[in-house]
Coordinates of C-alpha atoms and ligand atoms in Angstrom, one line a residue:
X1 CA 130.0 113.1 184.0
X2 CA 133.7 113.6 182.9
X3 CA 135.5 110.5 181.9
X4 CA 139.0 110.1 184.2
X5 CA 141.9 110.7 181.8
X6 CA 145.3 109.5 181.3
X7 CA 147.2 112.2 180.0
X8 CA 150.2 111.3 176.3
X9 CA 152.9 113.8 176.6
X10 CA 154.9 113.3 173.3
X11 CA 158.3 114.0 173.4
X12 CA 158.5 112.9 169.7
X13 CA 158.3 109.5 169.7
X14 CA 157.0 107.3 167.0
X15 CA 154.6 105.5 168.6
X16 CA 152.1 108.0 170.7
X17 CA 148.9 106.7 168.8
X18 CA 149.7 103.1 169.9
X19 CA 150.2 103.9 173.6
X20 CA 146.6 105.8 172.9
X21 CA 145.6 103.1 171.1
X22 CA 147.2 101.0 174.6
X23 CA 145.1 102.7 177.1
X24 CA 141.9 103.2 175.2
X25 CA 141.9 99.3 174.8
X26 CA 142.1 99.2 178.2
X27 CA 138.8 101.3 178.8
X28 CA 140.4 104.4 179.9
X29 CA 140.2 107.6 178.0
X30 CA 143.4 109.4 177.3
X31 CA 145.1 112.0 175.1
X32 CA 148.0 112.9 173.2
X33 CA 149.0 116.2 173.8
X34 CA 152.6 117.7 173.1
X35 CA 155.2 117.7 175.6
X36 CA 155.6 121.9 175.7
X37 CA 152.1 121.6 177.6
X38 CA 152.3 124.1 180.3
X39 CA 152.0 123.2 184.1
X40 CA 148.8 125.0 184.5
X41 CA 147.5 123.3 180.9
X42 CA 148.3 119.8 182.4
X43 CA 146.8 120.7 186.0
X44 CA 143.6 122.2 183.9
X45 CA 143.5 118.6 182.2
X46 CA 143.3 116.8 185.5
X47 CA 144.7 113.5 184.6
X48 CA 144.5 110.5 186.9
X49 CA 148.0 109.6 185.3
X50 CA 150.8 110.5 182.9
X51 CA 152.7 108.7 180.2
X52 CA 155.6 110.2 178.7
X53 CA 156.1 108.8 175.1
X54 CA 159.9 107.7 173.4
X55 CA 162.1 110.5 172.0
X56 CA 164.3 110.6 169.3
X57 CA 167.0 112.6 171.2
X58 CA 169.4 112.0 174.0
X59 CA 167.9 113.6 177.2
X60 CA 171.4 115.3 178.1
X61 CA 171.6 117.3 174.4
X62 CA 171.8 120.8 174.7
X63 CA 168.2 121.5 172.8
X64 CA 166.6 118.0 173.7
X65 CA 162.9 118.1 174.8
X66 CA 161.9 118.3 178.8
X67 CA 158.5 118.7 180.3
X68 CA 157.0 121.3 182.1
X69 CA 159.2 122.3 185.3
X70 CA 156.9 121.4 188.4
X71 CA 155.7 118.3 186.4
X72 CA 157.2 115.8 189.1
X73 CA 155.5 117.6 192.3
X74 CA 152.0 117.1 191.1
X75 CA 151.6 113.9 192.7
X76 CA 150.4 112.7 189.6
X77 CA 151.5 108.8 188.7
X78 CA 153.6 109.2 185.7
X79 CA 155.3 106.3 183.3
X80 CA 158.6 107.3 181.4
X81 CA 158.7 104.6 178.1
X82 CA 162.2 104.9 176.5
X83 CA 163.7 108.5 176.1
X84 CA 161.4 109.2 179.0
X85 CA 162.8 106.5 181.2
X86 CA 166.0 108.2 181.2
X87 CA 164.2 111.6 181.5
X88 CA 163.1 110.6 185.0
X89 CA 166.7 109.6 185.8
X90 CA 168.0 112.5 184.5
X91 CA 165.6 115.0 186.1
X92 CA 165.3 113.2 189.8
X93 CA 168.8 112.9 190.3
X94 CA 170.1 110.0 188.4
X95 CA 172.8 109.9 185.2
X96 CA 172.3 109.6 181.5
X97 CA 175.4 108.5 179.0
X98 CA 175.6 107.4 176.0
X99 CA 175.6 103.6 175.8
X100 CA 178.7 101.6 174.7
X101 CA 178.3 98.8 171.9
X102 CA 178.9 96.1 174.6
X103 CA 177.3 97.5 178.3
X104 CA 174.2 98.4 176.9
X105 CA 172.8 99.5 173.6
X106 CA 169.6 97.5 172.8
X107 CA 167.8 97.2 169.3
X108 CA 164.9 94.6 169.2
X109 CA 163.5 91.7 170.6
X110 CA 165.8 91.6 173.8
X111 CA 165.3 88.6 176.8
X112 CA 164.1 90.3 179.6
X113 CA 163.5 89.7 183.3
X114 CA 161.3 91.3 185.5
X115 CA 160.5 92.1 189.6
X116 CA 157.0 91.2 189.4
X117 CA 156.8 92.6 193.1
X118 CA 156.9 95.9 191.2
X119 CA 153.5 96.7 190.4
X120 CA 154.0 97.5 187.0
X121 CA 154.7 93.5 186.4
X122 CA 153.2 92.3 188.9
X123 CA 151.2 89.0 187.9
X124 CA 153.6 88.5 184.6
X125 CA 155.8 85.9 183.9
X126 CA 159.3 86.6 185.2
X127 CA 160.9 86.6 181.6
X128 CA 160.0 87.5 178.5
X129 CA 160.6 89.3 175.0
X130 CA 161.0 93.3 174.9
X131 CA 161.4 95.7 172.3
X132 CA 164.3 98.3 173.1
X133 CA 165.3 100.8 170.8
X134 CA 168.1 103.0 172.8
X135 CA 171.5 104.3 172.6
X136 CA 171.6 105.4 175.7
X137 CA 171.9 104.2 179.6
X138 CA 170.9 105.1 182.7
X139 CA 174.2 104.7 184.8
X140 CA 172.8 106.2 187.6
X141 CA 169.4 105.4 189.2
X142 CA 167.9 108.4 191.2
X143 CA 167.7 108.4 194.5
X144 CA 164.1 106.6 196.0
X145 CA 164.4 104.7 193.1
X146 CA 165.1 100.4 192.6
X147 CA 165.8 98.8 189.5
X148 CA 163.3 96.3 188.5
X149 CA 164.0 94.7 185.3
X150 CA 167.0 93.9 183.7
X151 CA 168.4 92.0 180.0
X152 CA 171.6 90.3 180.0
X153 CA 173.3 93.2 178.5
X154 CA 171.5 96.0 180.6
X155 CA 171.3 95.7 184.0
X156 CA 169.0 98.7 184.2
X157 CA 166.2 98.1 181.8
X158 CA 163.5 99.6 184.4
X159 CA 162.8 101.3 187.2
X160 CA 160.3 102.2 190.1
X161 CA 159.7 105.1 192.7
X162 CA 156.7 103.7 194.3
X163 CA 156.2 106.3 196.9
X164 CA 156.0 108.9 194.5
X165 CA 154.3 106.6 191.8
X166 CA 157.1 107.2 189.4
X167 CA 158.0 104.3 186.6
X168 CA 160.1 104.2 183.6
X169 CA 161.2 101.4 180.8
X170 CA 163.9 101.4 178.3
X171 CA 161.8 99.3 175.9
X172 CA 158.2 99.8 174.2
X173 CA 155.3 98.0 176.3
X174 CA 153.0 99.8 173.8
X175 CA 154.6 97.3 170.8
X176 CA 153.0 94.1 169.6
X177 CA 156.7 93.0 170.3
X178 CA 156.6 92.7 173.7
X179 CA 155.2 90.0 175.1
X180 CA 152.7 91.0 177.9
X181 CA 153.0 94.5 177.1
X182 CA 149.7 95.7 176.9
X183 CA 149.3 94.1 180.6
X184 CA 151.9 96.5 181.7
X185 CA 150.0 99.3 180.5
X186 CA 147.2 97.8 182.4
X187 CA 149.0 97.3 185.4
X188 CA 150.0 101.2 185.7
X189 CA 146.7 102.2 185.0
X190 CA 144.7 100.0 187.2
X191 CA 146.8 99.6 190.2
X192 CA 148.8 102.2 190.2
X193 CA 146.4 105.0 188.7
X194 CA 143.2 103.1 190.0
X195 CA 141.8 103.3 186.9
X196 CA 137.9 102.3 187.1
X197 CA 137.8 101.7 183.3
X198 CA 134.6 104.1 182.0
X199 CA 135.5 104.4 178.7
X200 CA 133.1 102.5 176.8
X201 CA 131.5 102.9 174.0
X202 CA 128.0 103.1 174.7
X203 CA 128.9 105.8 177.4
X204 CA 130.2 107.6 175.0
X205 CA 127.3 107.3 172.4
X206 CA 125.0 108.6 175.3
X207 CA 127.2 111.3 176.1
X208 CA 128.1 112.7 172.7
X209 CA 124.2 112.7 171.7
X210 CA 123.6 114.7 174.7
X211 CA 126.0 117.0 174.1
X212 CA 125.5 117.4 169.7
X213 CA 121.8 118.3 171.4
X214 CA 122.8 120.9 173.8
X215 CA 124.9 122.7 171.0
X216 CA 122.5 122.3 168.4
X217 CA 119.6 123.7 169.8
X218 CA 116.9 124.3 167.1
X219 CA 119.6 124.9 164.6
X220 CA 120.3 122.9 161.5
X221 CA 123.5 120.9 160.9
X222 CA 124.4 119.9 156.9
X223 CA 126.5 117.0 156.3
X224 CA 128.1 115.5 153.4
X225 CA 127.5 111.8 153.3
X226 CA 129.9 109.5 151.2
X227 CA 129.4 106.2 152.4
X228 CA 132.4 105.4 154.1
X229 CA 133.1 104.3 157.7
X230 CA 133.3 108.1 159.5
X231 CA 131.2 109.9 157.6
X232 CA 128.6 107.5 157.9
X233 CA 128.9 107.0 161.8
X234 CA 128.8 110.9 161.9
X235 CA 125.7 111.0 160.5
X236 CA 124.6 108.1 162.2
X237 CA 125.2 110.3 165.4
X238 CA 123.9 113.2 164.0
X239 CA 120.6 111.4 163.1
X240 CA 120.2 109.7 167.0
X241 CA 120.8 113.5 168.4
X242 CA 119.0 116.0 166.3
X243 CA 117.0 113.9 163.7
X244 CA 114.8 116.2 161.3
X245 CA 117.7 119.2 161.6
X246 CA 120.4 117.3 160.3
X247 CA 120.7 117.1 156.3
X248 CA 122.6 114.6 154.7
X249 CA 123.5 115.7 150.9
X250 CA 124.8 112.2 149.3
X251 CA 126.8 112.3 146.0
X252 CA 126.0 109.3 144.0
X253 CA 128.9 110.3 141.4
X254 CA 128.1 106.9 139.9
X255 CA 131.8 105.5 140.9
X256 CA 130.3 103.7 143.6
X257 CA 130.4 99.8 143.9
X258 CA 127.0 97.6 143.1
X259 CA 124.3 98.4 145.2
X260 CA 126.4 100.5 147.1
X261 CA 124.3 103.9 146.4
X262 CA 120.6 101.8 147.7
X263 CA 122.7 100.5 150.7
X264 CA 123.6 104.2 151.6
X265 CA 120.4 105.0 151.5
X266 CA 118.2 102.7 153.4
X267 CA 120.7 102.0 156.3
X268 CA 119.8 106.2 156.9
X269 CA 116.2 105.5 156.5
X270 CA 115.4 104.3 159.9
X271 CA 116.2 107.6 161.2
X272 CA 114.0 110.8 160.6
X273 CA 116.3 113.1 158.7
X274 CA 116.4 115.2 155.5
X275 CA 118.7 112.8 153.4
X276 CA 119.4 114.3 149.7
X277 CA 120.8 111.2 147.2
X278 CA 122.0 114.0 144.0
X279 CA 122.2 111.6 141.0
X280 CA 125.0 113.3 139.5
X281 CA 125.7 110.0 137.4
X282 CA 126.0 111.9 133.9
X283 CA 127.1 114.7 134.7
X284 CA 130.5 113.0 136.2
X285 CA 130.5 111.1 133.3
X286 CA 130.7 113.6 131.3
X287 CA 133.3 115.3 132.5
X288 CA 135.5 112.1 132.6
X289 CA 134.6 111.6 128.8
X290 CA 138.3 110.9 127.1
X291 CA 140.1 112.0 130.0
X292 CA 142.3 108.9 130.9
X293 CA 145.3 110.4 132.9
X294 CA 144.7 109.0 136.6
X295 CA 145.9 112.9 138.2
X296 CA 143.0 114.2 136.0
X297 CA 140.5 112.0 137.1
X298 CA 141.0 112.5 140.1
X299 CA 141.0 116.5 140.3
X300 CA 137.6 116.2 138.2
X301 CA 135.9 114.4 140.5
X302 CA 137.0 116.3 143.6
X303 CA 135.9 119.9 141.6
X304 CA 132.9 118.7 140.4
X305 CA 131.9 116.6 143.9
X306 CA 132.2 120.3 145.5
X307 CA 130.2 121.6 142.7
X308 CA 127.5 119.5 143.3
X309 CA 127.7 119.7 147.0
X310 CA 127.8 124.0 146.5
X311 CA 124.7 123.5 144.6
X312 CA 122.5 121.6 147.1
X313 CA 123.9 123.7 149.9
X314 CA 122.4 126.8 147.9
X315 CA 119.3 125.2 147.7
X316 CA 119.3 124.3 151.3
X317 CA 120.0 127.9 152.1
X318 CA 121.3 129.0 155.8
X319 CA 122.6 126.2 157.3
X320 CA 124.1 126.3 161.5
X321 CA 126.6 123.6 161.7
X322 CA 128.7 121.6 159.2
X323 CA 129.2 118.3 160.3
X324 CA 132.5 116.5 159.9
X325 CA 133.6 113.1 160.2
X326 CA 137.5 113.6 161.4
X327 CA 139.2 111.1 163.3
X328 CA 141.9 111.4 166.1
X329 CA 144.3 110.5 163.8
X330 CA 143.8 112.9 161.7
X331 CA 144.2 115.5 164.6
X332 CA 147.2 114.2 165.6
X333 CA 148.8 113.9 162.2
X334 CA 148.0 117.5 161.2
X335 CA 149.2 118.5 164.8
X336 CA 146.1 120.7 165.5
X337 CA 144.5 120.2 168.4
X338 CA 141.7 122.8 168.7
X339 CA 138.8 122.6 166.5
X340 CA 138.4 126.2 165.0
X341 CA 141.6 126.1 163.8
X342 CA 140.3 123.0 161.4
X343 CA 139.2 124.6 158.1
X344 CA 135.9 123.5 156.8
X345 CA 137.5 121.5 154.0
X346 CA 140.5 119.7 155.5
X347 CA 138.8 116.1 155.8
X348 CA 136.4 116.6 152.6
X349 CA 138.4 117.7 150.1
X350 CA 137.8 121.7 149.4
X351 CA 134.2 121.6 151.3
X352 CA 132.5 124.4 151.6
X353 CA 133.1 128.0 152.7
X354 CA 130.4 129.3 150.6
X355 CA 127.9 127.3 153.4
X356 CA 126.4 130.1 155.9
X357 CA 126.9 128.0 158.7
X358 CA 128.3 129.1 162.6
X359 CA 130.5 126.3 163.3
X360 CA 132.1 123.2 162.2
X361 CA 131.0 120.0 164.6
X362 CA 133.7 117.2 164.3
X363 CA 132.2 114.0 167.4
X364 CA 134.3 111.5 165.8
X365 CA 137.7 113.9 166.3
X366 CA 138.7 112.0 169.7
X367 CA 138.4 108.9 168.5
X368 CA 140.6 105.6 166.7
X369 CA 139.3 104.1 163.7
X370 CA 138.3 101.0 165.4
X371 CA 136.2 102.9 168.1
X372 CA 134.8 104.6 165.1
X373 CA 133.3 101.5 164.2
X374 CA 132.2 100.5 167.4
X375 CA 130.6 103.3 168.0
X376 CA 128.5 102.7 164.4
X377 CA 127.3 98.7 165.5
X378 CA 126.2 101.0 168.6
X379 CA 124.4 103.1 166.3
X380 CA 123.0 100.3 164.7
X381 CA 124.7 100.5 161.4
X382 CA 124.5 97.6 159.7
X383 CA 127.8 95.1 159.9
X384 CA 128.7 95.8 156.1
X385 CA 129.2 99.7 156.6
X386 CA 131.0 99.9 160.0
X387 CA 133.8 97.2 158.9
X388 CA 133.7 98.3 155.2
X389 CA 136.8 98.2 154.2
X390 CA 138.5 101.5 152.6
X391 CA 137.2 103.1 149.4
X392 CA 139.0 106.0 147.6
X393 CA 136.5 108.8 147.4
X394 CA 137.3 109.0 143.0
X395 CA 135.9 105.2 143.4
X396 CA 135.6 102.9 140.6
X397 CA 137.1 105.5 138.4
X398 CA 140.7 105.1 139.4
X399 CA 139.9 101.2 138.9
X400 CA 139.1 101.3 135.6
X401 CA 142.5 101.9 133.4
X402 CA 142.3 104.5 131.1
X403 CA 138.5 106.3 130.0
X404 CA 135.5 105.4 131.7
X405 CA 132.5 104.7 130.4
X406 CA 129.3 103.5 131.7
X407 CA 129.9 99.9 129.9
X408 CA 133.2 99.9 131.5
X409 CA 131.3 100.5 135.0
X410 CA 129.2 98.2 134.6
X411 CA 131.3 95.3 133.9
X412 CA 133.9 96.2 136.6
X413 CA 130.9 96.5 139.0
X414 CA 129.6 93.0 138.5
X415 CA 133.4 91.7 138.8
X416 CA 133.7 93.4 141.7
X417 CA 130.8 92.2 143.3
X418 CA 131.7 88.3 142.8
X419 CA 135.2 88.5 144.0
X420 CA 133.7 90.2 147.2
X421 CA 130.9 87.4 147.8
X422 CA 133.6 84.5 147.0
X423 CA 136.2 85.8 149.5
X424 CA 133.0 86.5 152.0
X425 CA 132.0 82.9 151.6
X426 CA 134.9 81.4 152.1
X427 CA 135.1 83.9 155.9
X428 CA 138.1 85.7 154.3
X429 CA 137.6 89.1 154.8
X430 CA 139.0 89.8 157.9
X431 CA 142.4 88.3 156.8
X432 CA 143.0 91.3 153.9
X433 CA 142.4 95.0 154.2
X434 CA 141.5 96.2 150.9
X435 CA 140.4 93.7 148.3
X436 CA 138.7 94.7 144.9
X437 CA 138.3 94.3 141.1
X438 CA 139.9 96.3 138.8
X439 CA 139.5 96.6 134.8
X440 CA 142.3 96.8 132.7
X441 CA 142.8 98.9 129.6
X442 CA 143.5 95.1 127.6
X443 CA 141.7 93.5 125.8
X444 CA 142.5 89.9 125.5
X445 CA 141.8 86.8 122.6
X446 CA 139.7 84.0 124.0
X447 CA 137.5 81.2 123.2
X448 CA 134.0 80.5 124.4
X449 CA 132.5 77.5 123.0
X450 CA 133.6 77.2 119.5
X451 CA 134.2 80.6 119.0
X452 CA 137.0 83.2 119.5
X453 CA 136.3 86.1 122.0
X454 CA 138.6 89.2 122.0
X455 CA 137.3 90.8 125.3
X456 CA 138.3 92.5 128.4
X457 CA 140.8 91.0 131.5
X458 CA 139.9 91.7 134.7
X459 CA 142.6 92.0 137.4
X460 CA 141.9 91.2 141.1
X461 CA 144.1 93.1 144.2
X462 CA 143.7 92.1 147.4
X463 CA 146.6 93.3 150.3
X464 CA 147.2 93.1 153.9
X465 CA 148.7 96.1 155.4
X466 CA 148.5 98.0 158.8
X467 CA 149.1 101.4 157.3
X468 CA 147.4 101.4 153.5
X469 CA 151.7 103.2 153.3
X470 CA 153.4 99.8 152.4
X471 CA 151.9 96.6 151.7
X472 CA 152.1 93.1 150.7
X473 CA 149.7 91.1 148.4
X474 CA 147.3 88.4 150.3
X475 CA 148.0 84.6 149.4
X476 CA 144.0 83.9 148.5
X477 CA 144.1 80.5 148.1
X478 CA 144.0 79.3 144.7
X479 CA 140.8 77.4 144.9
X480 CA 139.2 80.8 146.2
X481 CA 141.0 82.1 143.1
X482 CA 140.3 79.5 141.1
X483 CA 136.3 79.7 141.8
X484 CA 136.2 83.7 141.1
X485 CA 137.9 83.5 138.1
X486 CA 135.1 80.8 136.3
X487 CA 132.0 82.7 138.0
X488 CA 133.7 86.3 136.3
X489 CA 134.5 84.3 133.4
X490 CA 131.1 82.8 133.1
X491 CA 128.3 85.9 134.5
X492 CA 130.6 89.0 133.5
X493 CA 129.7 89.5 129.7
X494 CA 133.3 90.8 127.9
X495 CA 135.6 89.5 130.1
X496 CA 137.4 86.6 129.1
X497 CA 140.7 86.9 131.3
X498 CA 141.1 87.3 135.1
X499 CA 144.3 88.4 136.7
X500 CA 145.6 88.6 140.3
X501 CA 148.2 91.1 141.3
X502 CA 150.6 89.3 142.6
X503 CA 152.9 93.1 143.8
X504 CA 153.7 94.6 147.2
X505 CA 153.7 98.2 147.6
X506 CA 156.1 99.3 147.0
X507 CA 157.0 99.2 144.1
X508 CA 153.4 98.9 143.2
X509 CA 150.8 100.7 144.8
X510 CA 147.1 99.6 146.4
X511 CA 145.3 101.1 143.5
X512 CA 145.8 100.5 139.8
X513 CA 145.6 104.3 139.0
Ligands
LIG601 P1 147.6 103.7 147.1 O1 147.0 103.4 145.8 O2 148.1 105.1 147.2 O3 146.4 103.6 148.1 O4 148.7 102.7 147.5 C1 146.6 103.7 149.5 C2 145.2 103.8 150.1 O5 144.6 105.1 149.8 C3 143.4 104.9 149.0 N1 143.4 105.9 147.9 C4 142.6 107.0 147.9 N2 141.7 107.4 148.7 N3 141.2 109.2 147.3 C5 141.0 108.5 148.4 O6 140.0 109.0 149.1 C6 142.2 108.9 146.4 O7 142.4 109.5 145.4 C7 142.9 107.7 146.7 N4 143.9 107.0 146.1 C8 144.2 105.9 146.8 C9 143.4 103.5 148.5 O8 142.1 103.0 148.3 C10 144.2 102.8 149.6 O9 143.3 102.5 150.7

């Protein structure tokens, strides 16, 4: 059974993933397609509603971006946000001009009132915050059409066709900004689309099982395990749906985190598949000997990963279906939305076109990080892997400053492992995004008892971010700190100094390398 579907059209706005994000919250499934989608593509697509996205244009500019002609006789609900608010006006009859400094150009949080007998905000407070970002206003409201919201410097902040189920705002419901918001989205798709909400999860565990079987058949899918949150759910899904034919090949380079490798392993070994662990520990090692430029590093492990990976393939011989963990964003952000065209390495770095295999099988390429995850505690993965937080695929190796060595591992992997168990203790994980232990190339004068030390400092990183692209650093508290810094001190033999990075990116970066 098909999901109902809300239908994206982007008309180059900024912030089509967090309308997705929006709806999907709201247990309706929807996609983000590009506005040049053709009438019969969108009719094809059958969507239970539409949402025009913001634009970065003026909707009366000679080359500016319009949807498909016809669009507005489907009897399809549709909502205009920003640009596309004034694309309704403009294309049903209304006027467009640019705004003045002082009638109505809005930028940020702007007071707002609303006509909650419009459905869009109904049961809503009557005023609240906004986030408007336009230059331009809509002096004209079509015909059919009444205004029902307005700021003190815009009288015509929104406005409704009701008969023909047509809405548009000048500001972004889809931003954290505006208050109640995400309860307009909600509004337009439950009572004006009649949204039943049948996106869930589960349902889609069920369904996507089904299907991996039906395409499968008695063939065999390989998969290249690393640990993280995708790749691990894929294979999580893999394992439910086809068991015995799927093939995991794991690459323990030996850059992983304590434990990590076992933990891998044995959250995998309640299912019934072919799961290779290569302990390519030395031969990484190798290759890294005396190489301390962080570039270097990091195109040695990604060649030799491959070669490793080519290896067991060979060994595996003919092989189906690769299996791929790509997520939605991912799709979006490269702009390709049909699966053949994805080459075989684009999310694994260079992966494999020496594999015989029929077809590249990507589950996870519809969904958001967070449903990723959800789908994984449906899996039954255990807690730690589906909220684990990011780890760069060169691992420890672009943590340890300058050459790495398997002494150098080791004492960055016990460090490592105590800052994570403190800041778990003390229930802080969920306030920081990427927290870790690095090893600096210093080597520090200290005293232990009566005697002088002349060891190595450890620096701890810890940052909040939403996007990994900037970032500030988290204020641990110091007694968190505090306790950390004696139990590294103490249980990490050579380390006689701890450090926390106390730089926001920029200037600095997440990593140390
Ligand atoms: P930076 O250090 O660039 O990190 O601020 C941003 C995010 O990217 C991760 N990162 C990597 N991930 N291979 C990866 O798979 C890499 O070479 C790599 N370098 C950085 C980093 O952990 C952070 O989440």
């Amino acid at each position: 059974m098909q999901n109902q579907k809300i239908l994206i059209l982007n008309f180059g706005g900024q912030y089509d993933q967090l309308i997705a994000r929006r709806v999907r919250e709201c247990n309706v499934y929807c996609e983000v397609k590009p506005y040049t989608m053709t009438l019969q593509e969108i009719k094809d697509f059958n969507p239970i509603g539409i949402i025009f996205t913001g634009g970065p244009d003026s909707v009366y500019k000679e080359n500016s971006y319009h949807p498909a002609e016809g669009i507005f006789e489907l009897n399809i609900p549709i909502l205009g946000i920003c640009y596309s608010c004034q694309l309704l006006a403009h294309h049903l009859g209304g006027k467009v001009v640019a705004a003045g400094e002082d009638n109505a150009r809005e930028y940020g949080k702007t007071i707002t009132f609303y006509d909650n007998t419009c459905l869009l905000f109904e049961d809503l407070p009557e005023e609240g915050v906004s986030w408007m970002s336009h230059g331009d206003y809509m002096e004209k409201v079509p015909k059919g059409f009444k205004l029902t919201a307005h700021s003190e410097k815009c009288p015509n902040v929104a406005i409704c066709d009701e008969d023909r189920m047509f809405y548009g705002v000048q500001f972004h419901p889809e931003v954290n900004h505006t208050a109640n918001g995400k309860k307009m989205i909600r509004n337009f798709l439950y009572k004006v689309c009649n949204a039943v909400g049948d996106w869930t999860m589960e349902g889609y565990m069920h369904r996507c099982v089904e299907e991996i079987r039906q395409k499968v058949g008695t063939g065999q899918v390989l998969l290249a395990l690393s640990g993280g949150v995708d790749s691990s759910v894929c294979a999580a899904l893999f394992a439910e749906a086809i068991g015995k034919q799927l093939t995991c090949v794991f690459v323990d380079h030996g850059l992983l985190r304590k434990k990590e490798g076992d933990e891998v392993e044995a959250a995998f070994r309640r299912w019934d598949i072919h799961l290779i662990r290569v302990d390519a520990k030395e031969r990484f090692l190798n290759r890294l000997a005396g190489v301390t430029e962080p570039e270097q590093k990091r195109k040695i492990i990604g060649e030799e990963f491959i070669r490793v990976f080519e290896e067991e393939g060979k060994k595996i011989g003919q092989t189906d279906f690769l299996a791929q963990g790509t997520i939605y964003p991912d799709v979006i952000e490269s702009g390709k939305e049909n699966a053949e065209t994805i080459k075989s390495h684009h999310n694994v770095g260079g992966l494999p076109d020496f594999v015989d295999f029929k077809e590249i099988i990507e589950p996870l390429r519809l969904l958001f990080k967070d449903e990723v995850r959800e789908l994984g505690k449906q899996l039954k993965l255990p807690k730690y892997m589906v909220m684990r937080q990011p780890f760069p695929g060169p691992g420890l190796a672009i943590r340890i400053i300058g050459e790495v060595t398997e002494e150098k591992l080791e004492i960055l992997r016990e460090a490592d492992a105590i800052f994570r168990d403190e800041i778990e203790k003390a229930d802080l994980e969920n306030s920081m995004n990427q927290y870790f232990a690095a090893l600096t190339n210093m080597k520090t004068v200290g005293v232990m008892g009566d005697g002088r030390t002349y060891d190595w400092a450890i620096a701890l990183r810890s940052v909040t971010t939403e996007d990994f692209m900037t970032a500030d650093w988290t204020r641990i508290p110091y007694e968190v700190l505090d306790r950390v810094s004696s139990r590294i001190v103490n249980e990490v033999p050579h380390v006689n100094r701890v450090l926390y990075d106390i730089t926001s990116k920029p200037p600095s970066t997440v990593e140390f390398e």
